[in-house]
Structure formats: structure tokens, C-alpha cells
mmCIF file of N, CA and C in Angstrom:
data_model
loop_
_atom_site.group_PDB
_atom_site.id
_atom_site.type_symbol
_atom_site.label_atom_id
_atom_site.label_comp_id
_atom_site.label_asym_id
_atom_site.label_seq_id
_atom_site.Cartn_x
_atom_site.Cartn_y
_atom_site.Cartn_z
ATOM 1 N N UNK A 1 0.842 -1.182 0.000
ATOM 2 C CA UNK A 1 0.000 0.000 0.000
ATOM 3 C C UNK A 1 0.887 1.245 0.000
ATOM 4 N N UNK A 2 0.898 2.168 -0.565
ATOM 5 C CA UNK A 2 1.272 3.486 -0.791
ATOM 6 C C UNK A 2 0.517 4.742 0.081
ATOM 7 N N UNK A 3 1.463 5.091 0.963
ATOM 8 C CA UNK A 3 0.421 6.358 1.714
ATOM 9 C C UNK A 3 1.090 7.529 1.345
ATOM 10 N N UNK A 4 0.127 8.649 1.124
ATOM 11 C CA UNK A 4 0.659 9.548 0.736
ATOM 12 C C UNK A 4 -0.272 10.934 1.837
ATOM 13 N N UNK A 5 1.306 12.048 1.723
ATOM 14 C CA UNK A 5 0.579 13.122 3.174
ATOM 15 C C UNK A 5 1.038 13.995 2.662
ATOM 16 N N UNK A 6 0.136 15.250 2.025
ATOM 17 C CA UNK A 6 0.219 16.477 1.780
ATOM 18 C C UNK A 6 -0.052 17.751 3.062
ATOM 19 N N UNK A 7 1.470 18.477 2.738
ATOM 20 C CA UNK A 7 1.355 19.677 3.609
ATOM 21 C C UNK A 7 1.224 20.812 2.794
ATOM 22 N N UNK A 8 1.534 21.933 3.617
ATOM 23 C CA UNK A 8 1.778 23.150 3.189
ATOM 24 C C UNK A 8 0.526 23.972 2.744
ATOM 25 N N UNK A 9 -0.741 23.756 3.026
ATOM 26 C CA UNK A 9 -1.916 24.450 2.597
ATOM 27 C C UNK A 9 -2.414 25.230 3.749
ATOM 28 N N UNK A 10 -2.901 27.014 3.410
ATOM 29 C CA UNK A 10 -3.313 27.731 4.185
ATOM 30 C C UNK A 10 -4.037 28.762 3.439
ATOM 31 N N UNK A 11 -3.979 29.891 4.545
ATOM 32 C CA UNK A 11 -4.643 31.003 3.843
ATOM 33 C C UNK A 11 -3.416 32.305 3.290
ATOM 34 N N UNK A 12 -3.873 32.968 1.961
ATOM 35 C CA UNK A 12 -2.674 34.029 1.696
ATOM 36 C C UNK A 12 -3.599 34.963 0.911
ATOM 37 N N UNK A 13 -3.048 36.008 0.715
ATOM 38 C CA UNK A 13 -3.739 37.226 -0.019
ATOM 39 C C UNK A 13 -3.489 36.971 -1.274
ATOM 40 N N UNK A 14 -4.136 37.366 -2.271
ATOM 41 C CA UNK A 14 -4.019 37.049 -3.768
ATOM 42 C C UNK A 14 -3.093 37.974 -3.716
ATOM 43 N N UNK A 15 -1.939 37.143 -4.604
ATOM 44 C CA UNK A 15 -0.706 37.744 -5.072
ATOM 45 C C UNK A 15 0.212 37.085 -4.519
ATOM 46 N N UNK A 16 0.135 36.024 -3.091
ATOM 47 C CA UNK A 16 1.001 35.420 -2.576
ATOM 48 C C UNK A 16 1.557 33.861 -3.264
ATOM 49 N N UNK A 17 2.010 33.617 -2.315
ATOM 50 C CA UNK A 17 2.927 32.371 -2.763
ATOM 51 C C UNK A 17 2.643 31.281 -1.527
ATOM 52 N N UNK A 18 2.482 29.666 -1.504
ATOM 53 C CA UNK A 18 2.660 28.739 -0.953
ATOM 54 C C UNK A 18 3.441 27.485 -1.517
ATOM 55 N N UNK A 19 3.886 26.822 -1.145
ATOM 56 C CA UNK A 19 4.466 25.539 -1.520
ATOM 57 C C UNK A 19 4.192 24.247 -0.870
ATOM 58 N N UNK A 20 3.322 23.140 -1.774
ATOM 59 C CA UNK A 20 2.777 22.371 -1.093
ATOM 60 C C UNK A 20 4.064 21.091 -1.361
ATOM 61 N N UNK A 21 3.505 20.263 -0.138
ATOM 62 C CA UNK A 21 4.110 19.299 -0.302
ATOM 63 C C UNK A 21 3.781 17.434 -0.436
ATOM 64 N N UNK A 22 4.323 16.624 -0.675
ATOM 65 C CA UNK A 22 3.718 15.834 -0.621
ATOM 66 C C UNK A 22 4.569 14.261 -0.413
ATOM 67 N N UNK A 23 4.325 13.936 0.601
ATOM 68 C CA UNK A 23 5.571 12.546 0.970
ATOM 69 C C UNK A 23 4.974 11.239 0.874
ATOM 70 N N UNK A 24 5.916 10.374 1.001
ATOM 71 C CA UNK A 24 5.581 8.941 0.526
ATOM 72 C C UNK A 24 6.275 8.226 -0.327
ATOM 73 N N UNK A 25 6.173 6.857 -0.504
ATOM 74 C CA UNK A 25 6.452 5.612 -1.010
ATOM 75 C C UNK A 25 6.522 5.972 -2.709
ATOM 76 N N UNK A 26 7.939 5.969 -3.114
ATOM 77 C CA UNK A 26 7.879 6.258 -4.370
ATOM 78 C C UNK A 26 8.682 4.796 -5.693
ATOM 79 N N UNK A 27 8.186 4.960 -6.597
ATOM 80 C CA UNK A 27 9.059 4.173 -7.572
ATOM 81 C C UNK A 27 8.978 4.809 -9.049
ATOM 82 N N UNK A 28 10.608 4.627 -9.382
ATOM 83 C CA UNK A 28 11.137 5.380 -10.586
ATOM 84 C C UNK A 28 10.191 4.987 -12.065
ATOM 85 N N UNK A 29 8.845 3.900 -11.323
ATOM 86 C CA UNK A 29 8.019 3.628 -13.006
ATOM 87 C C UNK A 29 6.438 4.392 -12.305
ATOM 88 N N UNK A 30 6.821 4.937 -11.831
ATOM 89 C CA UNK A 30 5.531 5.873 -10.741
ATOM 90 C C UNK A 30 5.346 7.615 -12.097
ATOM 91 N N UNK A 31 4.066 7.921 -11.619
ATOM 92 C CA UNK A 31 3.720 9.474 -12.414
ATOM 93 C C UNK A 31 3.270 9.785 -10.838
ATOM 94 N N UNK A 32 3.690 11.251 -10.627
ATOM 95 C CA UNK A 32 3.161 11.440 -9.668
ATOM 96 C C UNK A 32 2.480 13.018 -9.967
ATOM 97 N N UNK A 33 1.162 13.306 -9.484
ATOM 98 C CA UNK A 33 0.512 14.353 -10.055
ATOM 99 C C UNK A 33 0.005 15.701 -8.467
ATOM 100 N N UNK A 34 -0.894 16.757 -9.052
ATOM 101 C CA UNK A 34 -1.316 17.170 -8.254
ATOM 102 C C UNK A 34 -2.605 17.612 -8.927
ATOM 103 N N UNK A 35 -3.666 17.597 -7.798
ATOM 104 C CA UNK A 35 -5.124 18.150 -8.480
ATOM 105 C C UNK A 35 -5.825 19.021 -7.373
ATOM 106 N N UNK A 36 -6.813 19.610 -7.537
ATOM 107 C CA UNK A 36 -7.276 20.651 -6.997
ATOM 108 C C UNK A 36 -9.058 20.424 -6.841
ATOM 109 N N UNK A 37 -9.717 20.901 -6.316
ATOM 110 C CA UNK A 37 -11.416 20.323 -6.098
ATOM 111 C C UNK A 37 -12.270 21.057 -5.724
ATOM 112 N N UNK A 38 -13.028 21.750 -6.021
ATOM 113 C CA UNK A 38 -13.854 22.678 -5.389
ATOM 114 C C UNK A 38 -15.444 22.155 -5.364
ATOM 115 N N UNK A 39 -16.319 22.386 -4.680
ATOM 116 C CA UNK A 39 -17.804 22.103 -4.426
ATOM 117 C C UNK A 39 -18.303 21.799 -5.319
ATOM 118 N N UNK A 40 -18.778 20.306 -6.050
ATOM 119 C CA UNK A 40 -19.968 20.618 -6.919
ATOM 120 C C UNK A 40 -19.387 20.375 -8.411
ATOM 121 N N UNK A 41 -17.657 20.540 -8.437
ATOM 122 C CA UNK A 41 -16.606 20.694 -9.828
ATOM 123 C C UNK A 41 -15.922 19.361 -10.023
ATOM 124 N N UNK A 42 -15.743 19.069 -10.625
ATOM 125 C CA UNK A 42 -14.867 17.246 -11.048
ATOM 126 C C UNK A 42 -13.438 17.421 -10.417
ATOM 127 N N UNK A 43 -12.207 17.173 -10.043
ATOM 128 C CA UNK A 43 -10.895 16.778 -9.979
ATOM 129 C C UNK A 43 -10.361 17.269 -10.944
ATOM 130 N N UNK A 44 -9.867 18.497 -10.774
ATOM 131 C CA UNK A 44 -8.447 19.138 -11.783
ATOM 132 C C UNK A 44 -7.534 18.702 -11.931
ATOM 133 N N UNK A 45 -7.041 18.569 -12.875
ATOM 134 C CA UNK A 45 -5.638 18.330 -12.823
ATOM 135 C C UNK A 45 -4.559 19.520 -12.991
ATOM 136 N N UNK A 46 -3.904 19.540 -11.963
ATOM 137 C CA UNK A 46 -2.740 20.757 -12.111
ATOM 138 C C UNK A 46 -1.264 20.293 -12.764
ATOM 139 N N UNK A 47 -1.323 19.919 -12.143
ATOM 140 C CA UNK A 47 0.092 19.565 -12.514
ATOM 141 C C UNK A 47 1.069 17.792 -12.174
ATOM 142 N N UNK A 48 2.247 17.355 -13.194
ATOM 143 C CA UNK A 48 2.472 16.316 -13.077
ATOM 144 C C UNK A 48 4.055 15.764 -13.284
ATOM 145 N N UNK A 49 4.764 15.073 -12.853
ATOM 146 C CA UNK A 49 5.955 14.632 -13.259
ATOM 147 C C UNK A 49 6.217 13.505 -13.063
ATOM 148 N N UNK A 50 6.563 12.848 -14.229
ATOM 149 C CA UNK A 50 7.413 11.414 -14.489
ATOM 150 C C UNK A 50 8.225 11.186 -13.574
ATOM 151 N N UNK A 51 8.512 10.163 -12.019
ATOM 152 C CA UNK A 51 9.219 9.824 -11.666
ATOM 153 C C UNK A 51 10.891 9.819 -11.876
ATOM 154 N N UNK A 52 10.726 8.537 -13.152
ATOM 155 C CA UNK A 52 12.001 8.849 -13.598
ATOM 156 C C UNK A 52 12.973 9.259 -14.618
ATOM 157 N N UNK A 53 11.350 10.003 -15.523
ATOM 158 C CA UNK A 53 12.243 10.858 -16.521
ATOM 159 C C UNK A 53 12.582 12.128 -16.233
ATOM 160 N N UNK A 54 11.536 12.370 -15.016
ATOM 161 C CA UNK A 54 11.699 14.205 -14.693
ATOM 162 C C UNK A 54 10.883 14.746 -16.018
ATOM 163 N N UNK A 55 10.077 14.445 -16.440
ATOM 164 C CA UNK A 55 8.851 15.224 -17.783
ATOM 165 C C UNK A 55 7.955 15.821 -16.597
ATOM 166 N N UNK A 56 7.606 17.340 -16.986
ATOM 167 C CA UNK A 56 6.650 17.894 -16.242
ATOM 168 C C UNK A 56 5.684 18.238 -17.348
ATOM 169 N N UNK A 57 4.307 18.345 -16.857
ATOM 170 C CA UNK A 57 3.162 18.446 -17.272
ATOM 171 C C UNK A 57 2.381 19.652 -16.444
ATOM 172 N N UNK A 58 1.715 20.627 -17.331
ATOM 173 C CA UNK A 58 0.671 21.463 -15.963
ATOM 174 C C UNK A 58 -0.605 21.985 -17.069
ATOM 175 N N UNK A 59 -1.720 22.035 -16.492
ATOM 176 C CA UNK A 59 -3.165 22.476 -16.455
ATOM 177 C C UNK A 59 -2.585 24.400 -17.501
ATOM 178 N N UNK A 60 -3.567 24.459 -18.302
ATOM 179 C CA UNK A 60 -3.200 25.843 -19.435
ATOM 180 C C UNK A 60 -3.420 26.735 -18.056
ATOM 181 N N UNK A 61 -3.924 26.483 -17.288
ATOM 182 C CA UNK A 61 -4.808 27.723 -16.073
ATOM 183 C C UNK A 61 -3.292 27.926 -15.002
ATOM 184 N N UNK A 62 -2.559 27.103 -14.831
ATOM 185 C CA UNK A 62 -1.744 27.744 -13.626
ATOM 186 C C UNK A 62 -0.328 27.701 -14.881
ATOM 187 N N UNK A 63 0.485 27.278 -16.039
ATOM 188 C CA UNK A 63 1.396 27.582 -16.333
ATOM 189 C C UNK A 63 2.194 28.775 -16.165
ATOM 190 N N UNK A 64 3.514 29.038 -16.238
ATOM 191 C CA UNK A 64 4.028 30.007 -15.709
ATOM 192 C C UNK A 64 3.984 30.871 -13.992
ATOM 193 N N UNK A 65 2.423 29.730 -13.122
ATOM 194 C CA UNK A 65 2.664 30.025 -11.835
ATOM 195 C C UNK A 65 2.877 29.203 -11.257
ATOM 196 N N UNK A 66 3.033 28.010 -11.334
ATOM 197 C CA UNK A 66 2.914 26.498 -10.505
ATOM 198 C C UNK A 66 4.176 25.727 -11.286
ATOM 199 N N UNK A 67 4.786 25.599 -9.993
ATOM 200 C CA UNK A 67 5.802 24.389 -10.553
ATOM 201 C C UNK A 67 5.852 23.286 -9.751
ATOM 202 N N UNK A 68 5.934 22.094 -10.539
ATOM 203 C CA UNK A 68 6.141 21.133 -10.141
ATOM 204 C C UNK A 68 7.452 20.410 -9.567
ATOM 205 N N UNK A 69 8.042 19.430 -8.726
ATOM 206 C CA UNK A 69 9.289 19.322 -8.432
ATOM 207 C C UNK A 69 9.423 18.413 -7.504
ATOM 208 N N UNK A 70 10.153 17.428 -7.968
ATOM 209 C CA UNK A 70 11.005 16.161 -6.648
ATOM 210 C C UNK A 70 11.827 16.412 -6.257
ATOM 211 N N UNK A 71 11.879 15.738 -4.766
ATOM 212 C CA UNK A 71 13.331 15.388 -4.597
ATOM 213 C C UNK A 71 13.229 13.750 -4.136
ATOM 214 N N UNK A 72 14.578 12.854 -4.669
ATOM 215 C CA UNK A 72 14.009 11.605 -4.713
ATOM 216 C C UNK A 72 14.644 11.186 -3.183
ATOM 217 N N UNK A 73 15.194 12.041 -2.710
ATOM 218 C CA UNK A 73 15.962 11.165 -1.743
ATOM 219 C C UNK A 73 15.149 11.239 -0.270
ATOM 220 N N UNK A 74 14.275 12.359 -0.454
ATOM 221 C CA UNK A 74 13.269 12.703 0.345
ATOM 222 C C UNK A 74 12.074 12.066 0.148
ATOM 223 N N UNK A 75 11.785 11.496 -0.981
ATOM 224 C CA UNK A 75 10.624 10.722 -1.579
ATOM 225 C C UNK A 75 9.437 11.686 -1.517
ATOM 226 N N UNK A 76 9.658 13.092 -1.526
ATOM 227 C CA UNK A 76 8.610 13.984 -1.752
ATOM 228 C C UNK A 76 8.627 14.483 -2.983
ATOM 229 N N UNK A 77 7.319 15.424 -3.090
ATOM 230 C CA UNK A 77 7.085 15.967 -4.813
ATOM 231 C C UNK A 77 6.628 17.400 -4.605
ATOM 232 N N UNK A 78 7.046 18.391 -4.865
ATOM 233 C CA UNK A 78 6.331 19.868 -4.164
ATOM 234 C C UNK A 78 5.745 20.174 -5.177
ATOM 235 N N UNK A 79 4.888 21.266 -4.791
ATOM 236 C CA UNK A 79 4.019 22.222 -5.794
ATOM 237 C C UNK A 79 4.406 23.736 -5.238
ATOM 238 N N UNK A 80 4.724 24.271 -5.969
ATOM 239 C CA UNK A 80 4.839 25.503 -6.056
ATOM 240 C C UNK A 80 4.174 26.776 -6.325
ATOM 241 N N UNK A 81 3.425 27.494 -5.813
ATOM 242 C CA UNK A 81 2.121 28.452 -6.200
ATOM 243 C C UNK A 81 2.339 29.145 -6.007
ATOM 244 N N UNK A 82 2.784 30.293 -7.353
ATOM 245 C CA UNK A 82 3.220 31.392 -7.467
ATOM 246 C C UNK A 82 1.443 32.580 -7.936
ATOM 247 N N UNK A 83 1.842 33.830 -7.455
ATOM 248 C CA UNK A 83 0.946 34.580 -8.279
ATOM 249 C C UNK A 83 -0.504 34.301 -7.767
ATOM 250 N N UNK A 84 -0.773 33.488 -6.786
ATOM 251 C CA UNK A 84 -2.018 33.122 -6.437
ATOM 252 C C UNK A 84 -3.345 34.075 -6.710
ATOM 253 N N UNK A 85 -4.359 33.793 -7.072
ATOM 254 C CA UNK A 85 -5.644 34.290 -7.017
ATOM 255 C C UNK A 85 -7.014 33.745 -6.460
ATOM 256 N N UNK A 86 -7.701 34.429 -6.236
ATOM 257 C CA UNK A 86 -9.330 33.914 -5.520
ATOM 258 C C UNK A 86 -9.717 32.241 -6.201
ATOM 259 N N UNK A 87 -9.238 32.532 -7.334
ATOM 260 C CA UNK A 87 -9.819 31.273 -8.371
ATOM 261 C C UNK A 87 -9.135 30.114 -8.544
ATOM 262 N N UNK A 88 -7.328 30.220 -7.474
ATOM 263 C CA UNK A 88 -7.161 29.143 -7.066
ATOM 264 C C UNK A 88 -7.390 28.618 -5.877
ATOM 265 N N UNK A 89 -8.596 29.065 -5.221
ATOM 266 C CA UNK A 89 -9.109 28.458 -3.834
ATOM 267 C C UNK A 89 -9.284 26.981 -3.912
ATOM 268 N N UNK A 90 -9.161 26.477 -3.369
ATOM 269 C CA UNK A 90 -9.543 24.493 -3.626
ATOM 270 C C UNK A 90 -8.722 23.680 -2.377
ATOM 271 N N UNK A 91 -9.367 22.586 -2.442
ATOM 272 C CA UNK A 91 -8.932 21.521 -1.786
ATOM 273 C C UNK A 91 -7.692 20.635 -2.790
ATOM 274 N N UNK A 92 -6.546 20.568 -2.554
ATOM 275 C CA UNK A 92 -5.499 20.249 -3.123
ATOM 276 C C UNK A 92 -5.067 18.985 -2.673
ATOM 277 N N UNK A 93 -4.871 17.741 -3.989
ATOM 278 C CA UNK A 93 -4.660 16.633 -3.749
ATOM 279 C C UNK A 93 -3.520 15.758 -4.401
ATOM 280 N N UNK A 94 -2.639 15.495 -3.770
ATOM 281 C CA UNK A 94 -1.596 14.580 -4.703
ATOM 282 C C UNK A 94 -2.091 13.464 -4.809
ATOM 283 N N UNK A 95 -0.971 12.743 -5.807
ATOM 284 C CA UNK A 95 -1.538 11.407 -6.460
ATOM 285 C C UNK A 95 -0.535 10.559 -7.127
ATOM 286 N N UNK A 96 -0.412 9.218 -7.305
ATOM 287 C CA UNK A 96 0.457 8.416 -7.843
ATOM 288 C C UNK A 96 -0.250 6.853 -8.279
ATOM 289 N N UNK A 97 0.737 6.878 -9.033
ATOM 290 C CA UNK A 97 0.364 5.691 -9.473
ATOM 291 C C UNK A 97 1.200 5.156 -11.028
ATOM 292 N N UNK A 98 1.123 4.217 -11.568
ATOM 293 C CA UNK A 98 1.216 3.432 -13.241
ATOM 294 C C UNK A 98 0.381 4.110 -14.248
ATOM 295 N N UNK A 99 0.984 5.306 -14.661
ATOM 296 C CA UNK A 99 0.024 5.939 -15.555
ATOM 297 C C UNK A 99 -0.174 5.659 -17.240
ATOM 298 N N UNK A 100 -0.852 5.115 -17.992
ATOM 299 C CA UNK A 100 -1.076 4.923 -19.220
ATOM 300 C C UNK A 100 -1.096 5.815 -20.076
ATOM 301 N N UNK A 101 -2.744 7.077 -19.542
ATOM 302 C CA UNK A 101 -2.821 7.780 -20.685
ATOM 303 C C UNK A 101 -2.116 9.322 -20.043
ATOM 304 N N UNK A 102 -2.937 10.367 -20.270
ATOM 305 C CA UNK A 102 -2.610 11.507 -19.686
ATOM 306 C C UNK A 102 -2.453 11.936 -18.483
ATOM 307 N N UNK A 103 -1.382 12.041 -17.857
ATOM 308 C CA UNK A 103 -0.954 12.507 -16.577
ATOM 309 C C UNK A 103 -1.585 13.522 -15.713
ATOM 310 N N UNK A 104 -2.528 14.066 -16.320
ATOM 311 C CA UNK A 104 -3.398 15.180 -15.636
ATOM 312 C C UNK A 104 -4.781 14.596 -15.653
ATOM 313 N N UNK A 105 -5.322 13.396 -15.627
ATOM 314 C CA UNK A 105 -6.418 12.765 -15.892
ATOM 315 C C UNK A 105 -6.582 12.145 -14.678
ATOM 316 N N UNK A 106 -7.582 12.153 -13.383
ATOM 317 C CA UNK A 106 -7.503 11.877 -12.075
ATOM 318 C C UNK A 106 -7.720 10.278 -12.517
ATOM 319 N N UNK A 107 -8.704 9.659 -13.250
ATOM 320 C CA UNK A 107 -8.933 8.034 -13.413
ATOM 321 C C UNK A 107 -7.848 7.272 -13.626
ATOM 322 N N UNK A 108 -6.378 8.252 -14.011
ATOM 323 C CA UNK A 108 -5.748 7.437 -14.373
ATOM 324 C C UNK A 108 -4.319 7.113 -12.900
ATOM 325 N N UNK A 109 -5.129 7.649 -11.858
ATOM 326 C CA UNK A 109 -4.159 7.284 -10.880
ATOM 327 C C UNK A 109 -5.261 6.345 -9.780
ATOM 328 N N UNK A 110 -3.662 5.688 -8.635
ATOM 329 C CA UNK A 110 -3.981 4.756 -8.046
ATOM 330 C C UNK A 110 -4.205 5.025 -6.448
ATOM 331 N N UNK A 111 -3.461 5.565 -6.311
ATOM 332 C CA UNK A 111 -3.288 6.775 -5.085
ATOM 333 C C UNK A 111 -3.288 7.598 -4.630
ATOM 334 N N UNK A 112 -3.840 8.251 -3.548
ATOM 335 C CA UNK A 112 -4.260 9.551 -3.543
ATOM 336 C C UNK A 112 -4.171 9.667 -1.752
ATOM 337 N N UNK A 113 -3.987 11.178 -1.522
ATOM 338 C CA UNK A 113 -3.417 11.621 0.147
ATOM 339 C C UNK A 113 -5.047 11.682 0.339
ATOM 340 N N UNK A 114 -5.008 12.789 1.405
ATOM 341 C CA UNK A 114 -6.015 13.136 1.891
ATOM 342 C C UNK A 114 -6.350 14.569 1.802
ATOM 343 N N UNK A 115 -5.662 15.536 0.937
ATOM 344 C CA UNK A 115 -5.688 16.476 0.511
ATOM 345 C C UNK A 115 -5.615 17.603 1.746
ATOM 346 N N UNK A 116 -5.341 18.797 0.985
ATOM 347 C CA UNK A 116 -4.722 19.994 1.772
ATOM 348 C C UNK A 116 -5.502 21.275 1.223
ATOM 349 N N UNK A 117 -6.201 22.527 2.186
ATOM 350 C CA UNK A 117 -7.124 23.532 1.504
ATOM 351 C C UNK A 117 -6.080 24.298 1.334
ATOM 352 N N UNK A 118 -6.292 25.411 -0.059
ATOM 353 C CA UNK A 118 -5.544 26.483 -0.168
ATOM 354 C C UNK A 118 -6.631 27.371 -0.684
ATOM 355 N N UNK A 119 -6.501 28.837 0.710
ATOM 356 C CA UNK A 119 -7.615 29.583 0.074
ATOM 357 C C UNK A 119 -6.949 31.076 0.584
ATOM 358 N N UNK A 120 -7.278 31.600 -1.090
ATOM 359 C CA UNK A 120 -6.919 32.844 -1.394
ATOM 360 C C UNK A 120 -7.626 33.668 -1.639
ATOM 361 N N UNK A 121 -7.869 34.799 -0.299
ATOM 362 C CA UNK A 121 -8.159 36.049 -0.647
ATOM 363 C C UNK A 121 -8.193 37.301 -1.145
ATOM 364 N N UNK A 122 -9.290 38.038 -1.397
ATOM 365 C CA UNK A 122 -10.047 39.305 -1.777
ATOM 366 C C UNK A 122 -10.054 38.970 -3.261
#
């Protein structure tokens, strides 16, 4: 079994910055992703990286503010949230697993934390 524990979620003023995190049981044939959830809305996909090619992937909506990033020796995966706004308020969720098709596609993972809120004001 694979457990996975996301930190780093709070409250910041639009315009700020957080960095989430996310630990656990990793392997170099693993995709490991991040998604986002709000009331009532399906599972976003934000952002994603290949274990062990290091290929990053991200959602047209956060490029140029969100980066994705491992470190393997820590067996964590961060997210990076630059530039924040009201409209990235959400419940934030990492994820892993043997991915087939598209890396930003929540069906196509196996694992999942218990997610972390990030909510940005005015």
C-alpha cells in the first residue's frame, strides 16, 4: 500500500505564494501528479511529473505560476504556487500511481493523500 501526506496548505492574499508538499512511497516507473477540487466541480488536474524521466506536465490555467518538483531522496514531490488568485481556492490533492494515458487525468491514478485547503483572498 502506498500512503501519501500532503502539507503546506493555508490562507494568503491574492498575489502570494505557498508551496505544497507531498511525501511517501515512491518508484522510478511511478507518475506522480497534483489536483485541486472545489464544491460541486470534477478533480483538476494541475500539474504532473514522471518519476524517472523528470517530464513535467501542468493544467493551461496555472502555467508560468505552478511548478512542479522532486526530490528523490526525500521521496517527496512539491508544488509551487506562485501569483495566487481567488480562483485558485480548492482543496489540493496529490496522487500516484502506473500511468497509461494523460498525466493530468484523475482516473488514471492509483493513489491519492487526503488532501490539503488552499484559500486565497479578496
Amino acid at each position: 500500500q502506498v500512503q501519501l501526506v500532503e502539507s503546506g496548505g493555508g490562507s494568503v492574499q491574492a498575489g502570494g505564494s505557498l508551496r505544497l508538499s507531498c511525501t511517501g512511497r515512491n518508484y522510478t516507473y511511478f507518475t506522480n501528479g497534483w489536483f485541486r477540487q472545489t464544491p460541486g466541480n470534477e478533480r483538476e488536474g494541475v500539474a504532473a511529473i514522471y518519476t524517472g524521466r523528470g517530464a513535467t506536465y501542468y493544467a493551461e490555467s496555472v502555467k508560468g505560476r505552478f511548478t512542479i518538483s522532486q526530490d528523490l531522496a526525500k521521496n517527496t514531490v512539491y508544488l509551487q504556487l506562485n501569483s495566487l488568485t481567488p480562483e485558485d481556492t480548492a482543496m489540493y490533492y496529490c496522487a500516484a500511481g502506473v500511468i497509461a494515458g494523460s498525466p493530468l487525468h484523475r482516473n488514471e491514478y492509483k493513489y491519492w493523500g487526503q488532501g490539503t485547503q488552499v484559500t486565497v483572498s479578496s
